[in-house]
mmCIF file of C-alpha atoms in Angstrom:
data_model
loop_
_atom_site.group_PDB
_atom_site.id
_atom_site.type_symbol
_atom_site.label_atom_id
_atom_site.label_comp_id
_atom_site.label_asym_id
_atom_site.label_seq_id
_atom_site.Cartn_x
_atom_site.Cartn_y
_atom_site.Cartn_z
ATOM 1 C CA MET A 1 -12.114 4.132 -5.408
ATOM 2 C CA ALA A 2 -15.556 4.785 -3.877
ATOM 3 C CA THR A 3 -15.704 7.498 -1.119
ATOM 4 C CA SER A 4 -19.436 6.654 0.000
ATOM 5 C CA LEU A 5 -21.611 3.793 -0.116
ATOM 6 C CA THR A 6 -24.145 5.805 -2.197
ATOM 7 C CA GLU A 7 -21.405 5.534 -4.936
ATOM 8 C CA LEU A 8 -21.599 1.552 -5.114
ATOM 9 C CA THR A 9 -24.425 -0.635 -6.244
ATOM 10 C CA GLY A 10 -25.156 -4.271 -6.115
ATOM 11 C CA ALA A 11 -22.699 -6.900 -5.241
ATOM 12 C CA LYS A 12 -19.843 -4.200 -4.576
ATOM 13 C CA LYS A 13 -21.913 -2.403 -1.959
ATOM 14 C CA ASP A 14 -22.965 -5.612 -0.274
ATOM 15 C CA GLU A 15 -19.249 -6.563 -0.085
ATOM 16 C CA MET A 16 -18.125 -3.194 1.376
ATOM 17 C CA ILE A 17 -20.997 -3.326 4.040
ATOM 18 C CA THR A 18 -19.905 -6.904 5.066
ATOM 19 C CA SER A 19 -16.207 -6.532 5.206
ATOM 20 C CA LEU A 20 -16.759 -3.259 7.344
ATOM 21 C CA ALA A 21 -19.141 -5.117 9.622
ATOM 22 C CA SER A 22 -16.600 -8.002 10.109
ATOM 23 C CA LEU A 23 -13.991 -5.570 10.874
ATOM 24 C CA VAL A 24 -16.000 -3.768 13.451
ATOM 25 C CA VAL A 25 -16.833 -7.147 15.062
ATOM 26 C CA ALA A 26 -13.283 -8.428 15.330
ATOM 27 C CA ASP A 27 -12.317 -4.872 16.698
ATOM 28 C CA ALA A 28 -14.727 -4.927 19.540
ATOM 29 C CA GLY A 29 -13.133 -8.555 20.344
ATOM 30 C CA ALA A 30 -16.211 -10.553 19.646
ATOM 31 C CA GLU A 31 -16.411 -13.616 17.557
ATOM 32 C CA VAL A 32 -17.011 -13.097 13.997
ATOM 33 C CA SER A 33 -19.790 -15.149 13.023
ATOM 34 C CA GLU A 34 -22.841 -14.807 10.867
ATOM 35 C CA GLU A 35 -24.879 -13.666 13.609
ATOM 36 C CA SER A 36 -22.671 -10.776 14.829
ATOM 37 C CA ILE A 37 -21.592 -9.678 11.311
ATOM 38 C CA SER A 38 -25.336 -9.451 10.584
ATOM 39 C CA ALA A 39 -26.038 -7.667 13.954
ATOM 40 C CA VAL A 40 -23.671 -4.777 13.114
ATOM 41 C CA ILE A 41 -25.073 -4.557 9.554
ATOM 42 C CA GLU A 42 -28.588 -4.005 10.817
ATOM 43 C CA ALA A 43 -27.414 -1.860 13.649
ATOM 44 C CA ALA A 44 -26.023 0.380 10.909
ATOM 45 C CA GLY A 45 -29.246 0.718 9.059
ATOM 46 C CA CYS A 46 -27.835 -1.305 5.926
ATOM 47 C CA THR A 47 -28.724 -4.412 4.368
ATOM 48 C CA SER A 48 -26.520 -7.371 2.697
ATOM 49 C CA ASN A 49 -26.694 -10.519 0.783
ATOM 50 C CA ALA A 50 -26.609 -13.373 3.308
ATOM 51 C CA THR A 51 -24.203 -15.049 0.969
ATOM 52 C CA TYR A 52 -21.494 -12.588 1.560
ATOM 53 C CA VAL A 53 -22.366 -12.696 5.553
ATOM 54 C CA LYS A 54 -21.586 -16.409 5.332
ATOM 55 C CA ILE A 55 -18.565 -15.948 3.261
ATOM 56 C CA PHE A 56 -16.816 -13.330 5.309
ATOM 57 C CA ALA A 57 -17.683 -15.367 8.676
ATOM 58 C CA THR A 58 -16.227 -18.446 7.381
ATOM 59 C CA VAL A 59 -13.311 -16.828 5.876
ATOM 60 C CA VAL A 60 -12.246 -14.672 8.949
ATOM 61 C CA ALA A 61 -13.005 -17.576 11.626
ATOM 62 C CA ALA A 62 -10.513 -20.061 9.317
ATOM 63 C CA GLY A 63 -7.728 -17.299 9.174
ATOM 64 C CA GLY A 64 -8.164 -14.455 11.762
ATOM 65 C CA ILE A 65 -8.914 -10.850 10.884
ATOM 66 C CA ASP A 66 -5.504 -9.727 11.088
ATOM 67 C CA LYS A 67 -4.412 -11.665 8.062
ATOM 68 C CA PHE A 68 -6.570 -9.545 5.871
ATOM 69 C CA CYS A 69 -5.415 -6.190 7.259
ATOM 70 C CA ALA A 70 -2.348 -4.439 6.220
ATOM 71 C CA THR A 71 0.115 -3.508 8.813
ATOM 72 C CA PRO A 72 1.319 0.107 8.932
ATOM 73 C CA GLY A 73 3.826 0.881 6.462
ATOM 74 C CA SER A 74 3.658 -2.064 4.412
ATOM 75 C CA GLY A 75 2.548 -0.624 1.317
ATOM 76 C CA GLY A 76 2.098 -2.354 -1.900
ATOM 77 C CA GLY A 77 3.998 -5.451 -3.216
ATOM 78 C CA GLY A 78 6.857 -5.552 -5.623
ATOM 79 C CA GLY A 79 10.391 -3.952 -5.377
ATOM 80 C CA GLY A 80 11.344 -6.458 -2.700
ATOM 81 C CA GLY A 81 15.028 -6.465 -2.008
ATOM 82 C CA GLY A 82 15.967 -3.188 -3.765
ATOM 83 C CA ASP A 83 17.655 -1.486 -0.964
ATOM 84 C CA ALA A 84 20.698 -3.588 -1.464
ATOM 85 C CA ALA A 85 20.791 -2.923 -5.235
ATOM 86 C CA ALA A 86 20.151 0.716 -4.854
ATOM 87 C CA ALA A 87 22.968 0.966 -2.391
ATOM 88 C CA GLU A 88 25.369 -0.761 -4.435
ATOM 89 C CA GLU A 89 24.468 1.426 -7.538
ATOM 90 C CA VAL A 90 25.253 4.655 -5.582
ATOM 91 C CA GLU A 91 28.587 3.238 -4.641
ATOM 92 C CA GLU A 92 29.388 2.350 -8.357
ATOM 93 C CA GLU A 93 28.396 6.109 -9.109
ATOM 94 C CA LYS A 94 30.641 7.434 -6.503
ATOM 95 C CA GLU A 95 33.775 5.442 -7.883
ATOM 96 C CA GLU A 96 32.852 6.577 -11.379
ATOM 97 C CA GLU A 97 32.784 10.161 -10.141
ATOM 98 C CA GLU A 98 36.277 9.690 -8.442
ATOM 99 C CA GLU A 99 38.030 8.103 -11.149
ATOM 100 C CA MET A 100 36.895 10.562 -13.785
ATOM 101 C CA ASP A 101 39.980 12.664 -15.082
ATOM 102 C CA MET A 102 39.339 16.378 -15.795
ATOM 103 C CA GLY A 103 42.892 16.388 -17.338
ATOM 104 C CA GLY A 104 43.709 20.249 -18.430
ATOM 105 C CA ALA A 105 41.586 21.853 -16.189
ATOM 106 C CA MET A 106 38.851 23.383 -18.499
ATOM 107 C CA ASP A 107 36.930 26.649 -17.162
ATOM 108 C CA MET A 108 33.270 26.433 -17.190
ATOM 109 C CA PHE A 109 33.333 28.626 -20.663
ATOM 110 C CA GLY A 110 35.438 25.918 -22.459
ATOM 111 C CA GLY A 111 38.692 27.433 -22.075
ATOM 112 C CA GLU A 112 41.937 25.792 -21.266
ATOM 113 C CA GLY A 113 43.242 28.006 -18.754
ATOM 114 C CA GLY A 114 42.040 27.854 -15.180
ATOM 115 C CA ASP A 115 43.044 31.433 -14.280
ATOM 116 C CA GLY A 116 39.905 32.297 -12.254
ATOM 117 C CA ASP A 117 38.470 34.992 -14.555
ATOM 118 C CA TYR A 118 34.851 34.949 -15.433
#
């Protein structure tokens, strides 16, 4: 993952600049349009391919910016529904531990008497 725009080149840089400009416009509460995105890009002293500006304006206008922003704590995909299975597995482990018969009370050194001498 890039930590600076200087690490990006070509299309990746244009895409990053345009996506960030789209976020700025939406966060300001303005209409996300080609003109508003271009204005933010120019005010930042950057340039971007007009195709990216058009694509971002169209997509955001159709679906809203919130659709493209992860909510706090949403994390990555996968693992859905795992909580119930994990809880069931823990319960099974507890049952197994309770059922285990230690018969003959071995001490920790393998002896059979449990007289308490270490």
